[in-house]
Every structure is written in structure tokens, then in C-alpha cells.
Amino acid sequence: MAQFEEVSQKSAVHPKPVGLVLQYGTAGFRTNSKQLDHVMFRMGLLATLRSKKTKATIGVMVTASHNPEEDNGVKLVDPMGEMVTPAWEVYATQLANAEQEELLTALKDVIEREAISMAQEASVFVGKDTRPSSDSLSQAVLDGVHALGGHNYGLVTTPQLHYMVCCQNTQGRYGEATVKGYYRKLSQAFIQLTKNVPNRTDDQKALLVDGANGIGALKVCEMETYLKNELQLSLFNDGSSGKLNHLCGADYVKVQQRAPKGVEMTAGERCCSYDGDADRIVYYYSGSAGRFHLLDGDKIATLISTYLKELLTQAGLDLQIAVVQTAYANGSSTQYLEDTMKVIVRCTKTGVKHLHHAAQEFDIGVYFEANGHGTVLFSKAAEEKIQKLAQDSNTNDERRRAALLLQNTVNLINQTVGDAISDMLLIEAVLAIRGMTVQQWDAIYTDLPNRQLKVKVADRRVIDTTDAERRTVSPAGLQEAIDSRVKKYRRARSFVRPSGTEDVVRVYAEADTQVGLRLREFSAARDTQKRTIGGWCRIHLWVEELGLRSKGYWSNILILVCVVSSSGDGDGAFLFVTLIHVLTVLR
Ligand code: 16G
Ligand code: MG
């Protein structure tokens, strides 16, 4: 067949390095950009097949998100804007790893197994971020889809691509499938939501944005005129000089628990950071003593679900609302949501697709990872009920007002995937409507002291987990060892899981303890540049107090010092140290 001949010829231009093996991971392929040319070409082919199979437009996004500028990656987007279905992740890995001479056989294998009619038309949208390698790599994707109706969107954020795929496949019902259509839909909803908020001052409209030197910076700039000064953005790390994700962006801020480079914030000012492809967001501010306060995905989920629940009550709508989190959600957030807010809370494995899937089971599913990936999903029935009430002229003013707010909230949210720009507008609207400052938002609950670190072990696959990654089933004895340490502390929780994106094991620990408080004092001193010999001595004393001496005094001191000095506060470090010791067994 002519199509296969063309595939053969073009694949020779995008040859696979012999023996290279890559895996379609949690968020697609991701590695150094130099290794990806053949993968891109083959994902172009696979997206075309997926489009023929589903008889719908498929998306391909070229990005490595928060990873360094030298890296790149690719992921496929299914017809409703969601991540590609798991069976096709397997095909993606098979195609990417087929040696040059095996490619056609691998391709034909997919066609046969999925009973794909090659005569069917195909449509593929290709998007890319601002990395230097994204130009040629997206061209390689297009080579794969070439002559089969592929459409190149050029520079877009990941969520914009998801959005446009969904618009295209719903014949415009979700919105217009263009970047301008996206700006218009979101900005109109934002203006509608905030227009009746009394006495909104310029201060309340001001927001500092760290664009991570990436695509989000470019796109939020384009959007500004649509917002008609209802939001006044000061943009930092806009990509004009700095390097992508370097000392800036949501991942840096969340992991380091400190402000990004280049953002000039004064006490109490609201700031947010996007990641490199703008599908993640975190907020933060500087407190009165110069202390850094982070408002992560858990705080965002709490703010949004509280707001939605209040509106549902005011509207008198009986819709079930749930919050979906992962094991990384701070225990205080879960407790607040369940005990105070009385909303259903679900926990899933790490990775957007798992949360998204779980959230689809409810009338309204709010999902967020602590790292800032997340959005809100409304069921079709929920959207219809909201719409019906908003148009019902017989209902009372309070109910109608709440229904209208809900309706505009639905329009403001990108339901296809977590979206830094859409989430930012929603948070800004909610703060305005509820008349809340960032400090009041932060005070809804207090995070339990916690720590997260990665450990390199010989083979991370020996760790197998269950219960949404909260417990290990192998190797034998690991879970018991964790349990015996965790039970010594109040409100303590800890888990170990193999990373889905790096060759490491991640360790998480949280607890409410006196030692945690003292470590917090120490790190506050660090923040105000009062790093003292006395401070370091106190760390020695705590290690003694915790009885860690026998378990390797100096290595404990070292880990504590690293943990305390590399992150905002030192809480949880003690528990963490004991866990590192559990893991040394596996090294
Ligand atoms: C990917 C996921 C993110 C998850 C992270 C976990 C998407 C779009 N991104 O970045 O949701 O939190 O992986 O990484 O799904 P880990 O398995 O290395 O901890
Ligand atoms: Mg990202």
C-alpha cells in the first residue's frame, strides 16, 4: 500500500538509535530531546491511527512540562480532551521501541488488533511548547501525520491543545476550536463572575505571575487584553531572557518552598507560578516576618470546593460534590474536607489521568494533586440542572444569582485537563466573590509538617504498592517497618512509592510534633538570613533526642541539614530521616 511505502521512506529520515528503549510513562515520553526524533515521528503515525479508529480529532502535545529545557516529551490527547486510553499507551511504547526494520510490522499489528480502516479520514492537532527543540520535534510529528489531514497549532499550552481537541470533536459545543475562542470563552466567564463584586480595588485585582519562562507566559500575555483590566497581571520570567523552568516555575516553587528567581514580591502580595507547559499552578505570598507561604493544589481544591458547595446550597441544588486527591495530599486538607466541609474525598494513584477518571464519577468532581495539577468536572446532568435554574425566571433572587454564578464558573473551567490559566482565573474570581485575602485563604487550615525526598535504589520496581500508593505490598517487611515508626508520632502518615517519571523512589512523611515545630523555628531563622551556629547545634540535639544516633549519627545530621536548608521549613524531617533508614535496606 502506498501509505506504508511513505511510512518506510519517511521513517528513514527519523531513524531510531539501535537498542534505545523508552517507556510511555505517567505523562507520555519524556527524556533528553536528542533521543526523541524517531519517537515523535512514530507518535504522529500512532495519533493518525487513533484518529481513524475513533473517527475524531486526536491531539499530540510536544512538551516536557516542568523538566529542564534540554529535555522534551510527547503525549497523546484523546477525543474529549482527556489523556489517551491505557491500551494505546502500550501501543505507543511498542511503536517507539520497534527497531527500524520492525516498524511496519509493529504498525500493521496495531491496525489489525484495532481493526482500523485505513480508508478512514484522519485529523490530528499538534501543539508545542517554547523549548528550542520543540520546533523540529513537532515537525517530526507532522511528518508522521502528513498527508492524512494533520493540523499544526504551533505554540500552545498543553491545556489549550486539550481544549481545542474537545471543541473540535463536539462540533463547537464546548467552544470554538481556536486559541482566540479559548481566550474569549474564559475571559467572558471571568468578567461575568466578577462584574457584580462590590468595591474591588486595584490592589485586589493585582496578581504577580511567574511564567516559568515558558509557553504560559506567552499565552497569558496574549489573553490580557481580553480581560479588560479586570485582572492586572505583573508578569515575571516571561521567557525574554531566562531559561525555561530554571529557578522558577510551579515545580521549583513547590519543591523548594521558596519564591522563584526574578519575582519581586512585597509582603502579602498574591503571586502564582505556572509550570513549563502551563497545566500546573501554585500560589504563594510572603508573610509579615518574610516567611514564605505556599498555597498548593490542596489549598486550591479546598478553596474551590468550599465555594462550589456554598453556591450549591444557595441555589438549592442537590448535587453530589467530591474532591479527588492523591497520597501526597496533606492530611490536614483531607481532614478539613471530610470533617468540616463534609464533602466526599477520594484518593487515587498519582498522575492526572487517574484523578480525572475518579472525578468523572460524581455530579461535581474537584480534583487536584498537591503539586498543582487539577480542575473541576461537571457531569452532563449537573450542567443541565445548573443551566435550567439559571434560566428559570420563577425562582427567587438568591437561588438565581447562585445558579448564574455556577453557570459562569462552569464556563471558566477547562474541564479537559488541569489548566494554569483557567485555574488562576477561577481562583481570582473566587477570592473576589468571597472577599477573601490570600492570608484568609491560607488560614482555612494549617498544613501538617511534611517532607518529601527522592532516594536512588538499585531497582525501584521491587517496590509494589496498593491502596492508591499509600501502602507497600513488597518488598516484604517494608510496610511493617514504616508502620512501626509512624505510630510513634501524632497524626503521622508516611508512604514510599516508585516514581513513574524518574528512576527513583519517592518518600513522603507528615506528622504533627513538637520536634517539627522546633525545626520550623530554625528554618524561619534561615529565611531571615539568621543562620547561626546555635541553630546547627540544635539540630544535633534533636537527632540525639530522637534516638537517631545509633542509626547513623552523621548521615542523619547530613540529611537533616540538607532537608532543612533546601526547603521552606524543617517539619517532618525527623520522621523522614527514619524512613531514609528503612530505605537503605534496598540500596
Ligand atoms: C507527571 C504527571 C503528574 C504527576 C507526576 C508524578 C501528568 C500530566 N503529569 O508529571 O500528574 O504528579 O508525573 O511523577 O499526568 P512521579 O511519578 O515521578 O512522582
Ligand atoms: Mg506540566
XYZ file of C-alpha atoms and ligand atoms in Angstrom:
607
model
C 0.000 0.000 0.000
C 1.246 3.481 -0.890
C 0.744 4.698 2.682
C 3.124 2.083 4.039
C 5.755 2.902 1.427
C 5.602 6.509 2.502
C 5.938 5.496 6.141
C 9.005 3.453 5.224
C 10.642 6.291 3.348
C 9.910 8.945 5.924
C 10.925 6.784 8.859
C 14.388 6.591 7.332
C 14.604 10.359 7.853
C 13.737 9.826 11.549
C 15.818 6.751 12.367
C 15.694 5.038 15.728
C 19.014 4.677 17.546
C 19.580 0.922 17.737
C 18.804 -0.568 21.112
C 17.269 2.582 22.621
C 14.295 1.655 24.824
C 11.848 4.245 26.120
C 8.577 3.912 28.001
C 5.298 5.836 27.643
C 5.227 6.971 31.292
C 2.729 8.799 33.511
C 2.583 11.747 31.141
C 3.913 10.331 27.873
C 7.521 10.013 26.704
C 9.993 12.292 28.383
C 13.777 12.356 28.064
C 16.639 14.337 26.598
C 15.384 15.951 23.399
C 18.206 14.415 21.343
C 16.700 10.959 21.774
C 13.214 11.805 20.650
C 13.121 12.444 16.900
C 12.040 8.905 15.931
C 9.539 8.797 18.828
C 7.893 11.985 17.575
C 7.569 10.656 14.046
C 6.066 7.429 15.319
C 3.644 9.244 17.634
C 2.485 11.140 14.557
C 1.723 7.779 12.971
C 0.008 6.453 16.069
C -2.111 9.590 16.528
C -3.266 9.204 12.925
C -4.302 5.612 13.590
C -6.071 6.671 16.789
C -7.911 9.334 14.821
C -9.020 6.789 12.203
C -10.100 4.414 14.941
C -12.127 6.971 16.895
C -13.254 8.899 13.785
C -12.343 12.033 15.724
C -9.587 14.599 16.083
C -6.639 13.499 18.221
C -4.065 15.807 19.873
C -0.307 15.468 20.110
C 1.485 17.803 22.515
C 5.234 18.271 22.336
C 6.429 19.320 25.803
C 8.413 18.170 28.818
C 6.393 20.322 31.197
C 8.413 21.315 34.300
C 11.535 19.358 33.274
C 14.769 21.105 32.173
C 14.939 22.973 28.895
C 17.222 20.305 27.336
C 14.516 17.657 27.770
C 11.415 17.235 25.705
C 8.468 14.878 25.534
C 5.265 13.963 23.788
C 1.814 12.870 24.831
C -1.385 11.974 23.020
C -4.770 13.539 23.693
C -7.999 11.576 23.169
C -11.202 12.947 21.562
C -12.790 14.561 24.623
C -9.508 16.248 25.516
C -8.524 13.592 28.037
C -5.271 11.589 28.179
C -5.024 8.738 25.676
C -6.599 5.471 26.827
C -4.186 2.988 28.582
C -4.292 0.289 25.846
C -2.877 2.803 23.391
C -0.108 3.773 25.830
C 1.064 0.187 25.332
C 0.994 0.610 21.537
C 2.925 3.863 21.931
C 5.708 2.047 23.802
C 5.732 -0.786 21.252
C 5.956 1.570 18.280
C 8.620 3.745 19.885
C 10.819 0.741 20.650
C 10.431 -1.164 17.357
C 13.797 -1.271 15.603
C 13.874 0.428 12.220
C 13.170 -2.731 10.190
C 10.356 -3.801 12.553
C 8.388 -0.558 12.382
C 5.969 -1.544 9.619
C 5.181 -4.852 11.312
C 4.520 -3.049 14.611
C 2.285 -0.554 12.818
C 0.331 -3.253 10.990
C -0.075 -5.097 14.258
C -1.904 -2.111 15.799
C -4.045 -1.717 12.673
C -5.048 -5.365 12.795
C -5.688 -5.562 16.515
C -7.835 -2.445 16.468
C -9.476 -3.352 13.139
C -8.699 0.098 11.741
C -9.962 1.034 8.309
C -7.095 2.827 6.578
C -9.548 4.474 4.195
C -10.999 6.476 7.101
C -10.063 10.197 7.191
C -7.768 11.365 9.992
C -7.369 14.638 11.824
C -4.566 15.405 14.270
C -3.860 18.668 16.132
C -0.222 19.177 17.021
C 0.865 21.629 19.725
C 4.266 22.521 21.136
C 5.834 24.492 23.957
C 8.669 27.046 23.720
C 11.676 24.700 24.094
C 14.318 25.210 21.375
C 13.926 21.543 20.350
C 10.118 21.751 20.064
C 10.224 23.187 16.531
C 11.997 20.286 14.864
C 10.354 17.664 17.059
C 6.840 18.863 16.257
C 7.882 18.832 12.601
C 8.790 15.164 13.052
C 5.293 14.534 14.456
C 3.800 16.282 11.442
C 5.892 14.144 9.116
C 4.129 11.189 10.736
C 0.648 12.590 10.201
C 1.467 14.295 6.890
C -0.957 13.775 4.016
C -3.516 12.458 6.465
C -5.121 15.740 7.430
C -2.973 16.831 10.348
C -3.372 20.388 11.612
C -0.495 22.256 13.216
C -1.482 24.625 16.014
C 2.069 25.736 16.701
C 2.762 27.285 20.079
C 0.028 26.472 22.609
C -0.128 25.472 26.253
C -0.904 21.802 26.902
C -4.410 22.620 28.231
C -5.141 24.793 25.190
C -4.445 21.799 22.950
C -6.694 19.544 25.071
C -9.390 22.217 24.923
C -9.242 22.587 21.148
C -9.361 18.834 20.571
C -12.527 18.696 22.671
C -14.079 21.705 20.878
C -13.381 20.132 17.511
C -14.909 16.793 18.482
C -18.038 18.347 19.972
C -18.629 20.406 16.813
C -18.052 23.610 18.752
C -20.438 22.848 21.621
C -17.582 23.094 24.128
C -16.320 26.280 22.445
C -14.587 27.488 19.329
C -11.555 25.360 18.431
C -9.089 28.244 18.245
C -6.781 29.973 20.718
C -8.850 33.153 20.365
C -12.003 31.166 21.064
C -10.361 29.917 24.258
C -9.474 33.477 25.370
C -12.969 34.724 24.601
C -14.774 31.947 26.458
C -12.653 32.157 29.609
C -12.396 35.932 29.784
C -16.147 36.426 29.274
C -16.885 33.998 32.089
C -14.353 35.738 34.343
C -15.799 39.186 33.644
C -19.354 37.925 34.242
C -18.301 36.369 37.544
C -16.520 39.416 38.901
C -18.646 42.246 37.495
C -21.009 42.462 40.458
C -18.374 42.199 43.155
C -18.677 45.446 45.131
C -15.663 47.708 45.735
C -12.994 45.624 44.093
C -9.878 47.751 44.465
C -6.847 47.788 42.163
C -4.934 46.001 44.907
C -7.441 43.173 44.830
C -7.191 42.989 41.058
C -3.372 42.779 41.111
C -1.594 39.468 40.713
C 2.071 38.582 40.217
C 2.608 35.752 37.720
C 5.762 33.683 37.234
C 5.524 32.261 33.694
C 8.435 29.793 34.197
C 9.983 31.304 31.017
C 7.574 29.108 29.095
C 4.537 28.955 26.856
C 2.159 30.014 29.673
C 3.872 33.413 29.841
C 3.360 33.977 26.129
C -0.265 32.923 26.214
C -1.324 34.824 29.319
C 0.147 37.954 27.685
C -1.985 37.361 24.599
C -5.026 36.935 26.821
C -4.566 40.130 28.841
C -6.457 42.447 26.500
C -9.492 40.147 26.683
C -9.596 40.601 30.462
C -10.224 44.350 30.153
C -8.241 45.285 33.273
C -10.485 43.188 35.490
C -7.256 41.413 36.381
C -3.965 43.304 36.432
C -1.108 40.934 35.904
C 2.568 41.637 36.552
C 4.412 39.017 34.580
C 7.854 37.716 35.578
C 10.011 35.054 33.912
C 8.273 35.776 30.631
C 10.859 33.918 28.543
C 12.526 37.048 27.148
C 15.827 36.221 28.826
C 15.739 33.391 31.386
C 15.875 29.662 30.824
C 12.737 27.512 30.902
C 11.893 26.187 34.396
C 15.302 27.262 35.695
C 14.988 28.542 39.287
C 11.373 29.350 38.537
C 8.003 27.768 37.756
C 5.480 25.802 39.805
C 7.662 22.756 40.346
C 10.606 24.796 41.636
C 8.373 26.769 43.996
C 6.564 23.667 45.318
C 9.692 21.543 45.789
C 11.963 24.294 47.122
C 9.172 26.022 49.024
C 10.604 29.383 48.089
C 9.846 32.230 45.702
C 11.106 31.901 42.133
C 14.035 33.932 40.912
C 13.119 37.290 39.492
C 9.735 37.784 41.176
C 9.744 40.974 43.186
C 7.052 40.435 45.805
C 6.235 42.599 48.763
C 4.629 41.317 51.976
C 1.110 39.999 51.498
C 1.041 40.275 47.690
C -0.637 37.407 45.820
C 1.691 35.521 43.478
C 1.363 32.423 41.346
C 3.672 30.225 39.282
C 2.858 28.138 36.198
C 4.937 25.189 35.059
C 6.660 24.943 31.651
C 3.538 23.908 29.704
C 1.018 25.722 31.926
C -1.002 22.767 33.167
C 0.022 23.327 36.805
C -0.266 26.273 39.156
C 0.646 27.102 42.752
C 0.034 30.317 44.705
C 2.190 31.899 47.429
C 2.894 35.065 49.360
C 5.434 36.460 51.717
C 4.257 36.799 55.327
C 4.994 39.632 57.715
C 8.283 38.156 59.002
C 9.384 37.464 55.444
C 8.252 33.868 55.807
C 7.287 32.150 52.589
C 3.730 30.737 52.461
C 2.788 28.229 49.786
C -0.789 27.556 48.692
C -0.565 24.315 46.771
C -3.062 22.100 44.945
C -4.653 21.002 48.240
C -5.352 24.590 49.256
C -6.690 25.290 45.764
C -9.030 22.266 45.917
C -10.280 23.379 49.330
C -10.951 26.947 48.191
C -12.791 25.838 45.060
C -14.848 23.071 46.662
C -15.862 25.328 49.559
C -17.013 27.953 47.077
C -18.933 25.436 44.959
C -20.578 23.836 47.974
C -21.743 27.223 49.228
C -23.206 28.067 45.820
C -24.987 24.713 45.591
C -26.585 25.351 48.994
C -27.650 28.869 47.970
C -29.035 27.556 44.683
C -30.855 24.747 46.489
C -29.366 22.251 44.041
C -28.951 18.703 45.249
C -25.707 17.758 43.514
C -23.072 15.475 44.941
C -19.660 17.103 45.203
C -16.426 15.204 45.760
C -12.748 16.078 45.987
C -10.204 13.702 44.463
C -6.665 13.754 45.836
C -3.554 11.561 45.824
C -1.487 10.178 48.696
C 0.529 13.421 48.634
C -2.443 15.484 49.816
C -1.671 16.967 53.192
C -3.579 15.142 55.948
C -4.921 18.458 57.246
C -6.610 19.158 53.923
C -8.270 15.754 53.862
C -9.429 16.146 57.452
C -10.798 19.614 56.788
C -12.671 18.482 53.675
C -14.178 15.413 55.325
C -14.867 16.657 58.859
C -15.614 20.348 58.407
C -16.770 20.642 54.821
C -18.457 17.239 54.817
C -17.571 16.540 51.218
C -16.683 13.121 49.845
C -12.932 12.653 49.463
C -11.380 10.021 47.181
C -7.728 9.087 46.852
C -6.207 7.788 43.592
C -2.798 6.909 42.263
C -0.514 9.759 41.226
C -0.989 11.109 37.675
C -3.674 13.354 36.205
C -5.446 10.589 34.288
C -6.238 8.663 37.490
C -7.690 11.701 39.248
C -9.628 12.753 36.168
C -11.178 9.331 35.863
C -12.242 9.218 39.518
C -13.697 12.737 39.356
C -15.961 11.709 36.473
C -17.971 9.539 38.849
C -19.579 12.478 40.651
C -22.002 15.271 39.773
C -19.152 17.656 40.530
C -15.639 16.270 40.891
C -12.931 18.660 42.060
C -9.525 17.095 41.549
C -6.090 18.401 42.404
C -2.681 16.937 43.021
C -0.737 18.719 45.756
C 1.737 19.793 43.047
C -0.929 21.988 41.418
C -2.319 19.827 38.600
C -6.104 19.914 38.658
C -9.504 21.087 37.543
C -13.229 20.567 38.182
C -15.519 18.220 36.229
C -19.276 18.689 35.977
C -21.464 15.814 34.839
C -23.813 16.479 31.928
C -26.793 16.198 34.266
C -25.242 18.682 36.708
C -24.596 21.203 33.941
C -28.187 20.859 32.729
C -29.643 21.397 36.204
C -27.492 24.492 36.706
C -28.468 25.893 33.320
C -32.155 25.229 33.856
C -32.169 27.037 37.201
C -30.150 29.975 35.831
C -32.848 30.484 33.174
C -35.807 29.940 35.488
C -37.450 33.340 35.959
C -39.839 31.937 38.588
C -37.165 31.182 41.130
C -36.129 33.581 43.913
C -33.257 36.048 43.519
C -30.796 34.255 45.781
C -31.183 30.926 44.023
C -30.990 32.523 40.592
C -27.876 34.523 41.497
C -26.159 31.367 42.756
C -27.165 29.455 39.617
C -25.804 32.212 37.382
C -22.523 32.198 39.282
C -22.367 28.415 38.904
C -23.076 28.693 35.196
C -20.250 31.160 34.632
C -17.977 29.062 36.816
C -18.613 26.076 34.552
C -17.672 28.239 31.544
C -14.480 29.472 33.212
C -13.169 25.985 33.900
C -11.213 23.951 31.358
C -12.756 20.576 32.077
C -10.495 18.686 29.690
C -7.412 18.865 31.940
C -5.790 20.983 34.673
C -5.033 24.424 33.250
C -2.868 27.054 34.960
C -4.567 29.989 33.206
C -8.115 28.752 33.780
C -7.352 27.743 37.389
C -5.775 31.146 38.027
C -8.868 32.968 36.745
C -11.118 30.742 38.819
C -9.111 31.305 41.999
C -9.051 35.064 41.378
C -12.807 35.078 40.804
C -13.494 33.020 43.936
C -11.294 35.250 46.119
C -13.059 38.322 44.720
C -16.584 36.922 45.151
C -15.912 35.726 48.679
C -13.990 38.908 49.548
C -11.024 36.902 50.778
C -7.386 37.843 51.052
C -4.675 35.323 50.290
C -3.922 35.148 54.036
C -7.553 34.296 54.832
C -7.470 31.596 52.188
C -4.246 30.228 53.666
C -5.802 30.175 57.146
C -8.651 27.800 56.174
C -6.494 25.013 57.610
C -2.850 24.596 58.610
C -0.726 22.071 56.757
C 0.747 19.263 58.798
C 4.548 19.433 58.842
C 5.694 17.265 55.956
C 8.672 16.338 53.861
C 9.259 14.632 50.533
C 12.507 13.407 49.054
C 13.730 11.002 46.402
C 16.053 8.085 47.001
C 18.012 6.172 44.382
C 17.790 2.420 44.907
C 19.159 -0.481 42.879
C 15.799 -1.311 41.298
C 12.742 0.772 42.053
C 10.438 -1.864 40.589
C 10.915 -4.066 43.670
C 8.538 -1.685 45.397
C 4.939 -2.550 44.735
C 2.129 -0.525 46.256
C -1.586 -0.814 46.934
C -4.384 1.356 48.359
C -3.737 4.244 45.943
C 0.008 4.005 46.614
C -0.443 4.534 50.334
C 0.853 1.091 51.372
C 3.580 -1.179 50.055
C 2.987 -4.870 49.438
C 6.589 -5.642 48.536
C 9.374 -5.970 49.442
C 8.269 -7.938 52.468
C 8.680 -6.127 55.769
C 8.914 -2.601 54.376
C 5.352 -1.620 55.266
C 5.693 -3.074 58.791
C 8.905 -1.100 59.274
C 7.155 2.112 58.172
C 4.144 1.373 60.413
C 6.313 0.834 63.469
C 7.928 4.253 63.007
C 4.778 6.127 62.055
C 2.858 5.011 65.147
C 5.270 6.881 67.396
C 4.013 10.257 66.193
C 0.764 12.158 66.325
C -1.280 12.360 63.076
C 1.634 10.722 61.316
C 1.465 9.188 57.880
C 4.125 8.033 55.525
C 4.479 6.109 52.297
C 7.033 5.045 49.747
C 6.349 4.658 46.001
C 8.400 4.185 42.861
C 8.334 7.259 40.628
C 6.522 6.962 37.296
C 8.752 9.554 35.646
C 12.260 9.105 37.104
C 14.427 6.202 38.153
C 13.969 6.920 41.866
C 11.808 6.017 44.841
C 9.859 8.819 46.486
C 9.429 9.002 50.257
C 6.748 11.108 51.887
C 6.214 11.719 55.590
C 3.994 14.017 57.613
C 3.255 14.329 61.317
C 2.251 16.785 63.984
C 5.055 17.028 66.523
C 6.984 19.278 68.826
C 10.184 18.489 67.025
C 8.541 19.634 63.825
C 7.694 22.945 65.451
C 11.252 23.479 66.602
C 12.558 22.728 63.166
C 10.110 25.281 61.835
C 11.616 27.889 64.172
C 15.004 27.020 62.854
C 14.039 27.374 59.253
C 12.277 30.667 59.952
C 15.672 31.853 61.180
C 17.151 30.600 57.925
C 14.583 32.543 55.928
C 15.503 35.765 57.628
C 19.175 35.045 56.994
C 19.940 34.360 60.633
C 21.685 31.074 60.108
C 23.557 30.546 63.353
C 25.986 28.051 64.765
C 23.468 27.688 67.589
C 20.866 26.630 65.046
C 23.017 23.867 63.672
C 23.844 22.735 67.232
C 20.162 22.442 67.967
C 19.807 20.059 65.052
C 22.475 17.848 66.660
C 20.474 17.892 69.882
C 17.267 16.905 68.166
C 18.964 13.992 66.494
C 20.082 12.903 69.961
C 16.608 13.459 71.357
C 15.048 11.320 68.667
C 17.423 8.498 69.431
C 18.730 8.523 65.911
C 22.364 8.395 66.982
C 22.605 4.634 66.942
C 21.064 4.554 63.477
C 23.894 6.514 61.872
C 24.534 9.806 63.567
C 26.424 11.640 60.860
C 24.278 10.567 57.971
C 21.214 11.674 59.942
C 22.770 15.026 60.636
C 23.588 15.410 56.986
C 20.124 14.525 55.788
C 18.522 16.817 58.355
C 20.758 19.685 57.374
C 20.003 19.112 53.673
C 16.288 18.830 54.257
C 16.120 21.878 56.485
C 18.303 24.066 54.333
C 16.839 23.098 50.979
C 13.228 23.692 51.870
C 10.998 26.240 53.494
C 10.634 24.647 56.887
C 12.031 21.627 58.527
C 8.912 19.953 59.863
C 8.559 16.291 59.334
C 12.278 15.906 58.727
C 12.762 13.682 61.766
C 10.270 11.105 60.565
C 11.678 11.386 57.156
C 15.163 10.612 58.447
C 13.982 7.381 60.000
C 12.373 6.449 56.715
C 15.522 7.035 54.767
C 16.978 4.397 57.032
C 14.247 1.974 56.127
C 15.135 2.513 52.507
C 18.836 2.000 52.922
C 17.972 -1.673 53.180
C 17.075 -1.509 49.495
C 20.134 0.372 48.306
C 3.604 13.544 35.830
C 2.111 13.727 35.971
C 1.766 14.342 37.304
C 2.361 13.543 38.438
C 3.832 13.312 38.225
C 4.321 12.298 39.229
C 0.503 14.315 34.257
C 0.093 15.304 33.215
N 1.607 14.595 34.916
O 4.254 14.765 35.774
O 0.387 14.368 37.413
O 2.184 14.206 39.661
O 4.047 12.781 36.924
O 5.639 11.997 38.992
O -0.142 13.291 34.472
P 6.350 10.803 39.754
O 5.636 9.514 39.404
O 7.755 10.874 39.275
O 6.242 11.100 41.225
Mg 3.096 20.410 33.092
